Amino acid sequence: SVLPGRVAAALSDTFPYGNLVITETPYAWLPPAWIEKFAIQENQSIYILYAHLLETPAVSLGDAVAGCQAIARVGKSGNTDAPHLHLETRLGPAGATFPSMAGLLAEVSDEERANYKLWRTSGTFLHFDPMRLLAPDLP
């Protein structure tokens, strides 16, 4: 896990992500410089999605995670044919969970599709470049 927090999703065999974990780091745990840099509000958290994992996640929904804790291994599950870590960083409302998520296939459930749309396209979870966290000199 890049940051400490809690598990907001731990899913197996989703499409297009394959095995995935989403962690949430709440506002209160964020460095003041990040809060200022990203204009994070008190009711927001940083979410990080880790996808295409090798195996079923080693963590479960609601688990606490520490920064630098191993939560999974790089793999090629889901819609990919080469091992890699798919990483997405987003700002979103505090306390969100994703007990299911899948998209792009006709046979996914309404809940899976709704959660996928919420994460990917609703505008509720705002994408930002993860290098802005990891390289402090970037604007």
mmCIF file of N, CA and C in Angstrom:
data_model
loop_
_atom_site.group_PDB
_atom_site.id
_atom_site.type_symbol
_atom_site.label_atom_id
_atom_site.label_comp_id
_atom_site.label_asym_id
_atom_site.label_seq_id
_atom_site.Cartn_x
_atom_site.Cartn_y
_atom_site.Cartn_z
ATOM 1 N N SER A 1 0.838 -1.178 0.000
ATOM 2 C CA SER A 1 0.000 0.000 0.000
ATOM 3 C C SER A 1 0.882 1.240 0.000
ATOM 4 N N VAL A 2 0.609 2.155 -0.895
ATOM 5 C CA VAL A 2 1.393 3.383 -0.974
ATOM 6 C C VAL A 2 1.222 4.204 0.294
ATOM 7 N N LEU A 3 -0.017 4.293 0.795
ATOM 8 C CA LEU A 3 -0.342 5.100 1.970
ATOM 9 C C LEU A 3 -1.067 4.256 3.011
ATOM 10 N N PRO A 4 -1.044 4.680 4.269
ATOM 11 C CA PRO A 4 -1.870 3.998 5.264
ATOM 12 C C PRO A 4 -3.343 4.328 5.032
ATOM 13 N N GLY A 5 -4.208 3.463 5.509
ATOM 14 C CA GLY A 5 -5.636 3.738 5.372
ATOM 15 C C GLY A 5 -6.455 2.503 5.654
ATOM 16 N N ARG A 6 -7.551 2.381 4.913
ATOM 17 C CA ARG A 6 -8.425 1.220 5.042
ATOM 18 C C ARG A 6 -8.790 0.743 3.654
ATOM 19 N N VAL A 7 -9.172 -0.526 3.566
ATOM 20 C CA VAL A 7 -9.521 -1.122 2.283
ATOM 21 C C VAL A 7 -10.959 -0.745 1.930
ATOM 22 N N ALA A 8 -11.117 -0.068 0.799
ATOM 23 C CA ALA A 8 -12.438 0.344 0.298
ATOM 24 C C ALA A 8 -12.977 -0.655 -0.722
ATOM 25 N N ALA A 9 -12.118 -1.519 -1.255
ATOM 26 C CA ALA A 9 -12.521 -2.597 -2.167
ATOM 27 C C ALA A 9 -11.414 -3.646 -2.185
ATOM 28 N N ALA A 10 -11.818 -4.901 -2.231
ATOM 29 C CA ALA A 10 -10.894 -6.025 -2.409
ATOM 30 C C ALA A 10 -11.668 -7.052 -3.219
ATOM 31 N N LEU A 11 -11.424 -7.065 -4.533
ATOM 32 C CA LEU A 11 -12.259 -7.843 -5.447
ATOM 33 C C LEU A 11 -11.420 -8.778 -6.306
ATOM 34 N N SER A 12 -12.045 -9.883 -6.676
ATOM 35 C CA SER A 12 -11.388 -10.875 -7.518
ATOM 36 C C SER A 12 -12.111 -10.998 -8.846
ATOM 37 N N ASP A 13 -11.327 -11.165 -9.898
ATOM 38 C CA ASP A 13 -11.848 -11.505 -11.217
ATOM 39 C C ASP A 13 -12.894 -10.515 -11.733
ATOM 40 N N THR A 14 -12.597 -9.226 -11.643
ATOM 41 C CA THR A 14 -13.483 -8.207 -12.203
ATOM 42 C C THR A 14 -13.034 -7.894 -13.628
ATOM 43 N N PHE A 15 -13.891 -7.269 -14.385
ATOM 44 C CA PHE A 15 -13.501 -6.816 -15.722
ATOM 45 C C PHE A 15 -13.721 -5.307 -15.774
ATOM 46 N N PRO A 16 -12.773 -4.543 -16.188
ATOM 47 C CA PRO A 16 -11.510 -4.899 -16.837
ATOM 48 C C PRO A 16 -10.322 -5.018 -15.887
ATOM 49 N N TYR A 17 -10.513 -4.748 -14.590
ATOM 50 C CA TYR A 17 -9.403 -4.651 -13.644
ATOM 51 C C TYR A 17 -8.821 -5.977 -13.162
ATOM 52 N N GLY A 18 -9.535 -7.073 -13.299
ATOM 53 C CA GLY A 18 -9.056 -8.335 -12.732
ATOM 54 C C GLY A 18 -9.148 -8.290 -11.215
ATOM 55 N N ASN A 19 -8.141 -8.828 -10.551
ATOM 56 C CA ASN A 19 -8.067 -8.744 -9.093
ATOM 57 C C ASN A 19 -7.645 -7.324 -8.724
ATOM 58 N N LEU A 20 -8.355 -6.725 -7.769
ATOM 59 C CA LEU A 20 -8.062 -5.324 -7.448
ATOM 60 C C LEU A 20 -8.243 -5.027 -5.975
ATOM 61 N N VAL A 21 -7.552 -3.976 -5.528
ATOM 62 C CA VAL A 21 -7.711 -3.410 -4.196
ATOM 63 C C VAL A 21 -7.818 -1.901 -4.355
ATOM 64 N N ILE A 22 -8.722 -1.291 -3.600
ATOM 65 C CA ILE A 22 -8.774 0.166 -3.481
ATOM 66 C C ILE A 22 -8.571 0.484 -2.009
ATOM 67 N N THR A 23 -7.645 1.390 -1.713
ATOM 68 C CA THR A 23 -7.457 1.850 -0.343
ATOM 69 C C THR A 23 -7.900 3.302 -0.225
ATOM 70 N N GLU A 24 -8.361 3.662 0.966
ATOM 71 C CA GLU A 24 -8.764 5.039 1.272
ATOM 72 C C GLU A 24 -7.868 5.569 2.386
ATOM 73 N N THR A 25 -7.287 6.738 2.167
ATOM 74 C CA THR A 25 -6.555 7.439 3.217
ATOM 75 C C THR A 25 -7.337 8.701 3.552
ATOM 76 N N PRO A 26 -7.871 8.789 4.788
ATOM 77 C CA PRO A 26 -8.725 9.918 5.134
ATOM 78 C C PRO A 26 -7.965 11.222 5.319
ATOM 79 N N TYR A 27 -8.686 12.290 5.207
ATOM 80 C CA TYR A 27 -8.168 13.662 5.342
ATOM 81 C C TYR A 27 -7.277 13.808 6.579
ATOM 82 N N ALA A 28 -7.727 13.321 7.717
ATOM 83 C CA ALA A 28 -7.005 13.510 8.977
ATOM 84 C C ALA A 28 -5.617 12.880 8.961
ATOM 85 N N TRP A 29 -5.370 11.924 8.060
ATOM 86 C CA TRP A 29 -4.080 11.245 7.994
ATOM 87 C C TRP A 29 -3.140 11.859 6.962
ATOM 88 N N LEU A 30 -3.609 12.853 6.235
ATOM 89 C CA LEU A 30 -2.818 13.424 5.142
ATOM 90 C C LEU A 30 -1.912 14.547 5.632
ATOM 91 N N PRO A 31 -0.711 14.662 5.066
ATOM 92 C CA PRO A 31 0.175 15.762 5.417
ATOM 93 C C PRO A 31 -0.452 17.106 5.012
ATOM 94 N N PRO A 32 -0.298 18.141 5.835
ATOM 95 C CA PRO A 32 -0.856 19.453 5.495
ATOM 96 C C PRO A 32 -0.430 19.952 4.113
ATOM 97 N N ALA A 33 0.789 19.649 3.697
ATOM 98 C CA ALA A 33 1.251 20.104 2.382
ATOM 99 C C ALA A 33 0.412 19.476 1.263
ATOM 100 N N TRP A 34 0.011 18.220 1.404
ATOM 101 C CA TRP A 34 -0.833 17.572 0.398
ATOM 102 C C TRP A 34 -2.232 18.171 0.403
ATOM 103 N N ILE A 35 -2.749 18.423 1.591
ATOM 104 C CA ILE A 35 -4.086 19.023 1.698
ATOM 105 C C ILE A 35 -4.114 20.347 0.951
ATOM 106 N N GLU A 36 -3.076 21.137 1.136
ATOM 107 C CA GLU A 36 -2.990 22.433 0.448
ATOM 108 C C GLU A 36 -2.753 22.245 -1.056
ATOM 109 N N LYS A 37 -1.809 21.396 -1.425
ATOM 110 C CA LYS A 37 -1.444 21.200 -2.827
ATOM 111 C C LYS A 37 -2.622 20.722 -3.670
ATOM 112 N N PHE A 38 -3.431 19.807 -3.120
ATOM 113 C CA PHE A 38 -4.554 19.224 -3.857
ATOM 114 C C PHE A 38 -5.896 19.852 -3.505
ATOM 115 N N ALA A 39 -5.882 20.875 -2.624
ATOM 116 C CA ALA A 39 -7.117 21.538 -2.177
ATOM 117 C C ALA A 39 -8.134 20.512 -1.665
ATOM 118 N N ILE A 40 -7.656 19.618 -0.805
ATOM 119 C CA ILE A 40 -8.503 18.553 -0.269
ATOM 120 C C ILE A 40 -9.390 19.120 0.828
ATOM 121 N N GLN A 41 -10.656 18.782 0.767
ATOM 122 C CA GLN A 41 -11.637 19.227 1.758
ATOM 123 C C GLN A 41 -11.730 18.190 2.886
ATOM 124 N N GLU A 42 -12.224 18.607 4.044
ATOM 125 C CA GLU A 42 -12.308 17.711 5.209
ATOM 126 C C GLU A 42 -13.173 16.480 4.965
ATOM 127 N N ASN A 43 -14.124 16.575 4.048
ATOM 128 C CA ASN A 43 -15.010 15.437 3.769
ATOM 129 C C ASN A 43 -14.498 14.578 2.611
ATOM 130 N N GLN A 44 -13.231 14.757 2.232
ATOM 131 C CA GLN A 44 -12.642 13.989 1.140
ATOM 132 C C GLN A 44 -11.507 13.107 1.641
ATOM 133 N N SER A 45 -11.203 12.087 0.856
ATOM 134 C CA SER A 45 -10.093 11.175 1.119
ATOM 135 C C SER A 45 -9.332 10.957 -0.180
ATOM 136 N N ILE A 46 -8.107 10.447 -0.056
ATOM 137 C CA ILE A 46 -7.355 9.983 -1.223
ATOM 138 C C ILE A 46 -7.612 8.486 -1.359
ATOM 139 N N TYR A 47 -7.980 8.069 -2.566
ATOM 140 C CA TYR A 47 -8.209 6.660 -2.888
ATOM 141 C C TYR A 47 -7.156 6.219 -3.891
ATOM 142 N N ILE A 48 -6.629 5.017 -3.685
ATOM 143 C CA ILE A 48 -5.669 4.441 -4.628
ATOM 144 C C ILE A 48 -6.165 3.061 -5.038
ATOM 145 N N LEU A 49 -6.273 2.850 -6.348
ATOM 146 C CA LEU A 49 -6.679 1.571 -6.911
ATOM 147 C C LEU A 49 -5.439 0.851 -7.423
ATOM 148 N N TYR A 50 -5.320 -0.419 -7.061
ATOM 149 C CA TYR A 50 -4.256 -1.309 -7.518
ATOM 150 C C TYR A 50 -4.941 -2.428 -8.291
ATOM 151 N N ALA A 51 -4.614 -2.618 -9.558
ATOM 152 C CA ALA A 51 -5.353 -3.582 -10.370
ATOM 153 C C ALA A 51 -4.425 -4.509 -11.158
ATOM 154 N N HIS A 52 -5.035 -5.546 -11.736
ATOM 155 C CA HIS A 52 -4.368 -6.602 -12.502
ATOM 156 C C HIS A 52 -3.455 -7.430 -11.601
ATOM 157 N N LEU A 53 -3.878 -7.598 -10.354
ATOM 158 C CA LEU A 53 -3.082 -8.305 -9.351
ATOM 159 C C LEU A 53 -3.028 -9.806 -9.646
ATOM 160 N N LEU A 54 -1.977 -10.432 -9.199
ATOM 161 C CA LEU A 54 -1.740 -11.844 -9.501
ATOM 162 C C LEU A 54 -2.810 -12.758 -8.899
ATOM 163 N N GLU A 55 -3.169 -12.507 -7.657
ATOM 164 C CA GLU A 55 -4.059 -13.414 -6.923
ATOM 165 C C GLU A 55 -5.189 -12.636 -6.278
ATOM 166 N N THR A 56 -6.111 -13.368 -5.691
ATOM 167 C CA THR A 56 -7.141 -12.760 -4.865
ATOM 168 C C THR A 56 -6.443 -11.889 -3.821
ATOM 169 N N PRO A 57 -6.928 -10.674 -3.579
ATOM 170 C CA PRO A 57 -6.250 -9.792 -2.623
ATOM 171 C C PRO A 57 -6.073 -10.435 -1.247
ATOM 172 N N ALA A 58 -4.957 -10.092 -0.606
ATOM 173 C CA ALA A 58 -4.634 -10.604 0.727
ATOM 174 C C ALA A 58 -5.321 -9.803 1.826
ATOM 175 N N VAL A 59 -6.099 -8.808 1.455
ATOM 176 C CA VAL A 59 -6.833 -7.964 2.404
ATOM 177 C C VAL A 59 -8.316 -8.045 2.069
ATOM 178 N N SER A 60 -9.142 -7.586 3.008
ATOM 179 C CA SER A 60 -10.596 -7.613 2.828
ATOM 180 C C SER A 60 -11.183 -6.233 3.034
ATOM 181 N N LEU A 61 -12.369 -6.024 2.517
ATOM 182 C CA LEU A 61 -13.084 -4.763 2.673
ATOM 183 C C LEU A 61 -13.102 -4.360 4.142
ATOM 184 N N GLY A 62 -12.673 -3.122 4.419
ATOM 185 C CA GLY A 62 -12.675 -2.587 5.778
ATOM 186 C C GLY A 62 -11.391 -2.795 6.555
ATOM 187 N N ASP A 63 -10.483 -3.642 6.067
ATOM 188 C CA ASP A 63 -9.215 -3.868 6.777
ATOM 189 C C ASP A 63 -8.391 -2.588 6.844
ATOM 190 N N ALA A 64 -7.667 -2.412 7.944
ATOM 191 C CA ALA A 64 -6.681 -1.341 8.044
ATOM 192 C C ALA A 64 -5.420 -1.787 7.313
ATOM 193 N N VAL A 65 -4.762 -0.840 6.649
ATOM 194 C CA VAL A 65 -3.488 -1.121 5.989
ATOM 195 C C VAL A 65 -2.478 -0.056 6.400
ATOM 196 N N ALA A 66 -1.235 -0.470 6.481
ATOM 197 C CA ALA A 66 -0.146 0.442 6.790
ATOM 198 C C ALA A 66 0.524 0.879 5.496
ATOM 199 N N GLY A 67 1.134 2.038 5.512
ATOM 200 C CA GLY A 67 1.942 2.449 4.374
ATOM 201 C C GLY A 67 3.064 1.447 4.174
ATOM 202 N N CYS A 68 3.329 1.062 2.956
ATOM 203 C CA CYS A 68 4.358 0.093 2.561
ATOM 204 C C CYS A 68 3.995 -1.342 2.900
ATOM 205 N N GLN A 69 2.771 -1.598 3.348
ATOM 206 C CA GLN A 69 2.334 -2.977 3.611
ATOM 207 C C GLN A 69 2.086 -3.693 2.290
ATOM 208 N N ALA A 70 2.557 -4.936 2.184
ATOM 209 C CA ALA A 70 2.267 -5.749 1.003
ATOM 210 C C ALA A 70 0.798 -6.163 1.041
ATOM 211 N N ILE A 71 0.051 -5.802 0.009
ATOM 212 C CA ILE A 71 -1.377 -6.139 -0.055
ATOM 213 C C ILE A 71 -1.684 -7.066 -1.219
ATOM 214 N N ALA A 72 -0.746 -7.210 -2.139
ATOM 215 C CA ALA A 72 -0.949 -8.065 -3.311
ATOM 216 C C ALA A 72 0.355 -8.132 -4.093
ATOM 217 N N ARG A 73 0.335 -8.980 -5.144
ATOM 218 C CA ARG A 73 1.491 -9.090 -6.026
ATOM 219 C C ARG A 73 1.086 -8.713 -7.440
ATOM 220 N N VAL A 74 2.016 -8.146 -8.167
ATOM 221 C CA VAL A 74 1.794 -7.749 -9.554
ATOM 222 C C VAL A 74 1.425 -8.972 -10.379
ATOM 223 N N GLY A 75 0.459 -8.801 -11.249
ATOM 224 C CA GLY A 75 0.035 -9.913 -12.087
ATOM 225 C C GLY A 75 -0.476 -9.436 -13.428
ATOM 226 N N LYS A 76 -1.336 -10.274 -14.020
ATOM 227 C CA LYS A 76 -1.919 -9.922 -15.312
ATOM 228 C C LYS A 76 -3.382 -10.371 -15.374
ATOM 229 N N SER A 77 -4.096 -10.217 -14.266
ATOM 230 C CA SER A 77 -5.517 -10.566 -14.242
ATOM 231 C C SER A 77 -6.332 -9.478 -14.930
ATOM 232 N N GLY A 78 -7.539 -9.831 -15.329
ATOM 233 C CA GLY A 78 -8.404 -8.854 -15.986
ATOM 234 C C GLY A 78 -8.044 -8.682 -17.451
ATOM 235 N N ASN A 79 -8.307 -7.506 -17.961
ATOM 236 C CA ASN A 79 -8.133 -7.215 -19.378
ATOM 237 C C ASN A 79 -6.712 -6.747 -19.674
ATOM 238 N N THR A 80 -5.774 -7.675 -19.621
ATOM 239 C CA THR A 80 -4.391 -7.390 -19.969
ATOM 240 C C THR A 80 -3.710 -8.707 -20.315
ATOM 241 N N ASP A 81 -2.612 -8.626 -21.024
ATOM 242 C CA ASP A 81 -1.873 -9.847 -21.312
ATOM 243 C C ASP A 81 -0.421 -9.752 -20.891
ATOM 244 N N ALA A 82 -0.085 -8.707 -20.125
ATOM 245 C CA ALA A 82 1.279 -8.555 -19.636
ATOM 246 C C ALA A 82 1.239 -8.179 -18.151
ATOM 247 N N PRO A 83 2.079 -8.800 -17.331
ATOM 248 C CA PRO A 83 2.106 -8.446 -15.911
ATOM 249 C C PRO A 83 2.496 -6.975 -15.715
ATOM 250 N N HIS A 84 1.723 -6.289 -14.902
ATOM 251 C CA HIS A 84 2.022 -4.901 -14.548
ATOM 252 C C HIS A 84 1.117 -4.489 -13.391
ATOM 253 N N LEU A 85 1.450 -3.380 -12.756
ATOM 254 C CA LEU A 85 0.597 -2.813 -11.719
ATOM 255 C C LEU A 85 -0.126 -1.611 -12.308
ATOM 256 N N HIS A 86 -1.429 -1.697 -12.368
ATOM 257 C CA HIS A 86 -2.280 -0.588 -12.801
ATOM 258 C C HIS A 86 -2.605 0.194 -11.529
ATOM 259 N N LEU A 87 -2.235 1.466 -11.487
ATOM 260 C CA LEU A 87 -2.407 2.307 -10.301
ATOM 261 C C LEU A 87 -3.221 3.529 -10.693
ATOM 262 N N GLU A 88 -4.289 3.791 -9.949
ATOM 263 C CA GLU A 88 -5.084 5.006 -10.153
ATOM 264 C C GLU A 88 -5.184 5.733 -8.824
ATOM 265 N N THR A 89 -5.044 7.050 -8.866
ATOM 266 C CA THR A 89 -5.202 7.878 -7.671
ATOM 267 C C THR A 89 -6.363 8.833 -7.891
ATOM 268 N N ARG A 90 -7.205 8.960 -6.867
ATOM 269 C CA ARG A 90 -8.384 9.822 -6.978
ATOM 270 C C ARG A 90 -8.698 10.462 -5.638
ATOM 271 N N LEU A 91 -9.332 11.624 -5.711
ATOM 272 C CA LEU A 91 -9.932 12.273 -4.540
ATOM 273 C C LEU A 91 -11.414 11.975 -4.581
ATOM 274 N N GLY A 92 -11.978 11.620 -3.430
ATOM 275 C CA GLY A 92 -13.399 11.325 -3.413
ATOM 276 C C GLY A 92 -13.986 11.492 -2.031
ATOM 277 N N PRO A 93 -15.288 11.290 -1.925
ATOM 278 C CA PRO A 93 -15.966 11.464 -0.643
ATOM 279 C C PRO A 93 -15.490 10.433 0.385
ATOM 280 N N ALA A 94 -15.300 10.885 1.605
ATOM 281 C CA ALA A 94 -14.831 10.013 2.675
ATOM 282 C C ALA A 94 -15.809 8.870 2.921
ATOM 283 N N GLY A 95 -15.252 7.708 3.212
ATOM 284 C CA GLY A 95 -16.054 6.570 3.627
ATOM 285 C C GLY A 95 -16.674 5.737 2.528
ATOM 286 N N ALA A 96 -16.296 5.958 1.279
ATOM 287 C CA ALA A 96 -16.869 5.182 0.176
ATOM 288 C C ALA A 96 -16.342 3.751 0.205
ATOM 289 N N THR A 97 -17.195 2.814 -0.202
ATOM 290 C CA THR A 97 -16.766 1.423 -0.365
ATOM 291 C C THR A 97 -17.296 0.902 -1.694
ATOM 292 N N PHE A 98 -16.626 -0.112 -2.192
ATOM 293 C CA PHE A 98 -16.986 -0.746 -3.454
ATOM 294 C C PHE A 98 -17.030 -2.256 -3.228
ATOM 295 N N PRO A 99 -18.165 -2.773 -2.733
ATOM 296 C CA PRO A 99 -18.264 -4.208 -2.486
ATOM 297 C C PRO A 99 -18.297 -5.035 -3.773
ATOM 298 N N SER A 100 -18.533 -4.369 -4.894
ATOM 299 C CA SER A 100 -18.472 -5.004 -6.207
ATOM 300 C C SER A 100 -18.153 -3.913 -7.221
ATOM 301 N N MET A 101 -17.569 -4.312 -8.351
ATOM 302 C CA MET A 101 -17.281 -3.346 -9.412
ATOM 303 C C MET A 101 -16.884 -4.103 -10.673
ATOM 304 N N ALA A 102 -17.535 -3.801 -11.753
ATOM 305 C CA ALA A 102 -17.160 -4.354 -13.057
ATOM 306 C C ALA A 102 -17.852 -3.526 -14.117
ATOM 307 N N GLY A 103 -17.314 -3.539 -15.293
ATOM 308 C CA GLY A 103 -17.922 -2.780 -16.372
ATOM 309 C C GLY A 103 -17.577 -3.360 -17.724
ATOM 310 N N LEU A 104 -18.159 -2.761 -18.735
ATOM 311 C CA LEU A 104 -17.834 -3.034 -20.129
ATOM 312 C C LEU A 104 -18.339 -4.366 -20.663
ATOM 313 N N LEU A 105 -19.004 -5.155 -19.846
ATOM 314 C CA LEU A 105 -19.557 -6.425 -20.306
ATOM 315 C C LEU A 105 -21.058 -6.440 -20.062
ATOM 316 N N ALA A 106 -21.813 -7.035 -20.967
ATOM 317 C CA ALA A 106 -23.272 -7.070 -20.845
ATOM 318 C C ALA A 106 -23.734 -7.853 -19.627
ATOM 319 N N GLU A 107 -22.973 -8.867 -19.210
ATOM 320 C CA GLU A 107 -23.453 -9.746 -18.143
ATOM 321 C C GLU A 107 -23.167 -9.262 -16.721
ATOM 322 N N VAL A 108 -22.545 -8.092 -16.529
ATOM 323 C CA VAL A 108 -22.284 -7.628 -15.157
ATOM 324 C C VAL A 108 -23.591 -7.168 -14.511
ATOM 325 N N SER A 109 -23.652 -7.246 -13.185
ATOM 326 C CA SER A 109 -24.865 -6.861 -12.468
ATOM 327 C C SER A 109 -25.031 -5.335 -12.463
ATOM 328 N N ASP A 110 -26.224 -4.898 -12.143
ATOM 329 C CA ASP A 110 -26.491 -3.455 -12.050
ATOM 330 C C ASP A 110 -25.598 -2.810 -10.995
ATOM 331 N N GLU A 111 -25.393 -3.494 -9.851
ATOM 332 C CA GLU A 111 -24.535 -2.948 -8.787
ATOM 333 C C GLU A 111 -23.086 -2.828 -9.259
ATOM 334 N N GLU A 112 -22.582 -3.876 -9.915
ATOM 335 C CA GLU A 112 -21.208 -3.830 -10.424
ATOM 336 C C GLU A 112 -21.037 -2.669 -11.407
ATOM 337 N N ARG A 113 -21.988 -2.531 -12.318
ATOM 338 C CA ARG A 113 -21.922 -1.461 -13.326
ATOM 339 C C ARG A 113 -22.023 -0.080 -12.675
ATOM 340 N N ALA A 114 -22.928 0.077 -11.694
ATOM 341 C CA ALA A 114 -23.103 1.370 -11.017
ATOM 342 C C ALA A 114 -21.823 1.772 -10.270
ATOM 343 N N ASN A 115 -21.193 0.813 -9.593
ATOM 344 C CA ASN A 115 -19.950 1.123 -8.879
ATOM 345 C C ASN A 115 -18.816 1.453 -9.844
ATOM 346 N N TYR A 116 -18.759 0.728 -10.964
ATOM 347 C CA TYR A 116 -17.743 1.021 -11.980
ATOM 348 C C TYR A 116 -17.926 2.440 -12.518
ATOM 349 N N LYS A 117 -19.159 2.800 -12.843
ATOM 350 C CA LYS A 117 -19.435 4.156 -13.346
ATOM 351 C C LYS A 117 -19.128 5.200 -12.281
ATOM 352 N N LEU A 118 -19.482 4.912 -11.018
ATOM 353 C CA LEU A 118 -19.194 5.844 -9.930
ATOM 354 C C LEU A 118 -17.694 6.118 -9.853
ATOM 355 N N TRP A 119 -16.900 5.064 -9.908
ATOM 356 C CA TRP A 119 -15.446 5.213 -9.814
ATOM 357 C C TRP A 119 -14.857 5.875 -11.058
ATOM 358 N N ARG A 120 -15.257 5.413 -12.235
ATOM 359 C CA ARG A 120 -14.588 5.807 -13.481
ATOM 360 C C ARG A 120 -15.097 7.080 -14.128
ATOM 361 N N THR A 121 -16.411 7.293 -14.145
ATOM 362 C CA THR A 121 -16.933 8.345 -15.027
ATOM 363 C C THR A 121 -17.892 9.332 -14.383
ATOM 364 N N SER A 122 -18.239 9.161 -13.113
ATOM 365 C CA SER A 122 -19.256 10.025 -12.508
ATOM 366 C C SER A 122 -18.761 11.431 -12.193
ATOM 367 N N GLY A 123 -17.448 11.590 -12.057
ATOM 368 C CA GLY A 123 -16.910 12.871 -11.617
ATOM 369 C C GLY A 123 -16.905 13.015 -10.100
ATOM 370 N N THR A 124 -17.404 12.008 -9.391
ATOM 371 C CA THR A 124 -17.397 12.019 -7.922
ATOM 372 C C THR A 124 -15.996 11.731 -7.400
ATOM 373 N N PHE A 125 -15.276 10.845 -8.084
ATOM 374 C CA PHE A 125 -13.901 10.502 -7.729
ATOM 375 C C PHE A 125 -12.997 11.141 -8.782
ATOM 376 N N LEU A 126 -12.260 12.162 -8.370
ATOM 377 C CA LEU A 126 -11.482 12.974 -9.302
ATOM 378 C C LEU A 126 -10.056 12.449 -9.427
ATOM 379 N N HIS A 127 -9.701 12.084 -10.640
ATOM 380 C CA HIS A 127 -8.369 11.554 -10.931
ATOM 381 C C HIS A 127 -7.315 12.642 -10.760
ATOM 382 N N PHE A 128 -6.140 12.252 -10.260
ATOM 383 C CA PHE A 128 -4.980 13.140 -10.275
ATOM 384 C C PHE A 128 -3.731 12.300 -10.511
ATOM 385 N N ASP A 129 -2.696 12.931 -10.997
ATOM 386 C CA ASP A 129 -1.454 12.258 -11.339
ATOM 387 C C ASP A 129 -0.752 11.783 -10.068
ATOM 388 N N PRO A 130 -0.519 10.471 -9.902
ATOM 389 C CA PRO A 130 0.122 9.981 -8.682
ATOM 390 C C PRO A 130 1.535 10.522 -8.487
ATOM 391 N N MET A 131 2.198 10.932 -9.565
ATOM 392 C CA MET A 131 3.535 11.488 -9.422
ATOM 393 C C MET A 131 3.517 12.793 -8.641
ATOM 394 N N ARG A 132 2.368 13.453 -8.590
ATOM 395 C CA ARG A 132 2.267 14.681 -7.788
ATOM 396 C C ARG A 132 2.371 14.359 -6.292
ATOM 397 N N LEU A 133 2.035 13.148 -5.881
ATOM 398 C CA LEU A 133 2.243 12.727 -4.493
ATOM 399 C C LEU A 133 3.693 12.348 -4.249
ATOM 400 N N LEU A 134 4.254 11.623 -5.213
ATOM 401 C CA LEU A 134 5.553 11.000 -5.016
ATOM 402 C C LEU A 134 6.739 11.894 -5.364
ATOM 403 N N ALA A 135 6.508 12.921 -6.161
ATOM 404 C CA ALA A 135 7.571 13.854 -6.545
ATOM 405 C C ALA A 135 7.152 15.256 -6.092
ATOM 406 N N PRO A 136 7.566 15.677 -4.914
ATOM 407 C CA PRO A 136 7.047 16.913 -4.314
ATOM 408 C C PRO A 136 7.309 18.183 -5.109
ATOM 409 N N ASP A 137 8.237 18.169 -6.052
ATOM 410 C CA ASP A 137 8.526 19.384 -6.810
ATOM 411 C C ASP A 137 7.588 19.616 -7.989
ATOM 412 N N LEU A 138 6.753 18.614 -8.330
ATOM 413 C CA LEU A 138 5.814 18.787 -9.433
ATOM 414 C C LEU A 138 4.683 19.700 -8.998
ATOM 415 N N PRO A 139 4.200 20.549 -9.906
ATOM 416 C CA PRO A 139 3.089 21.458 -9.548
ATOM 417 C C PRO A 139 1.772 20.715 -9.360
#
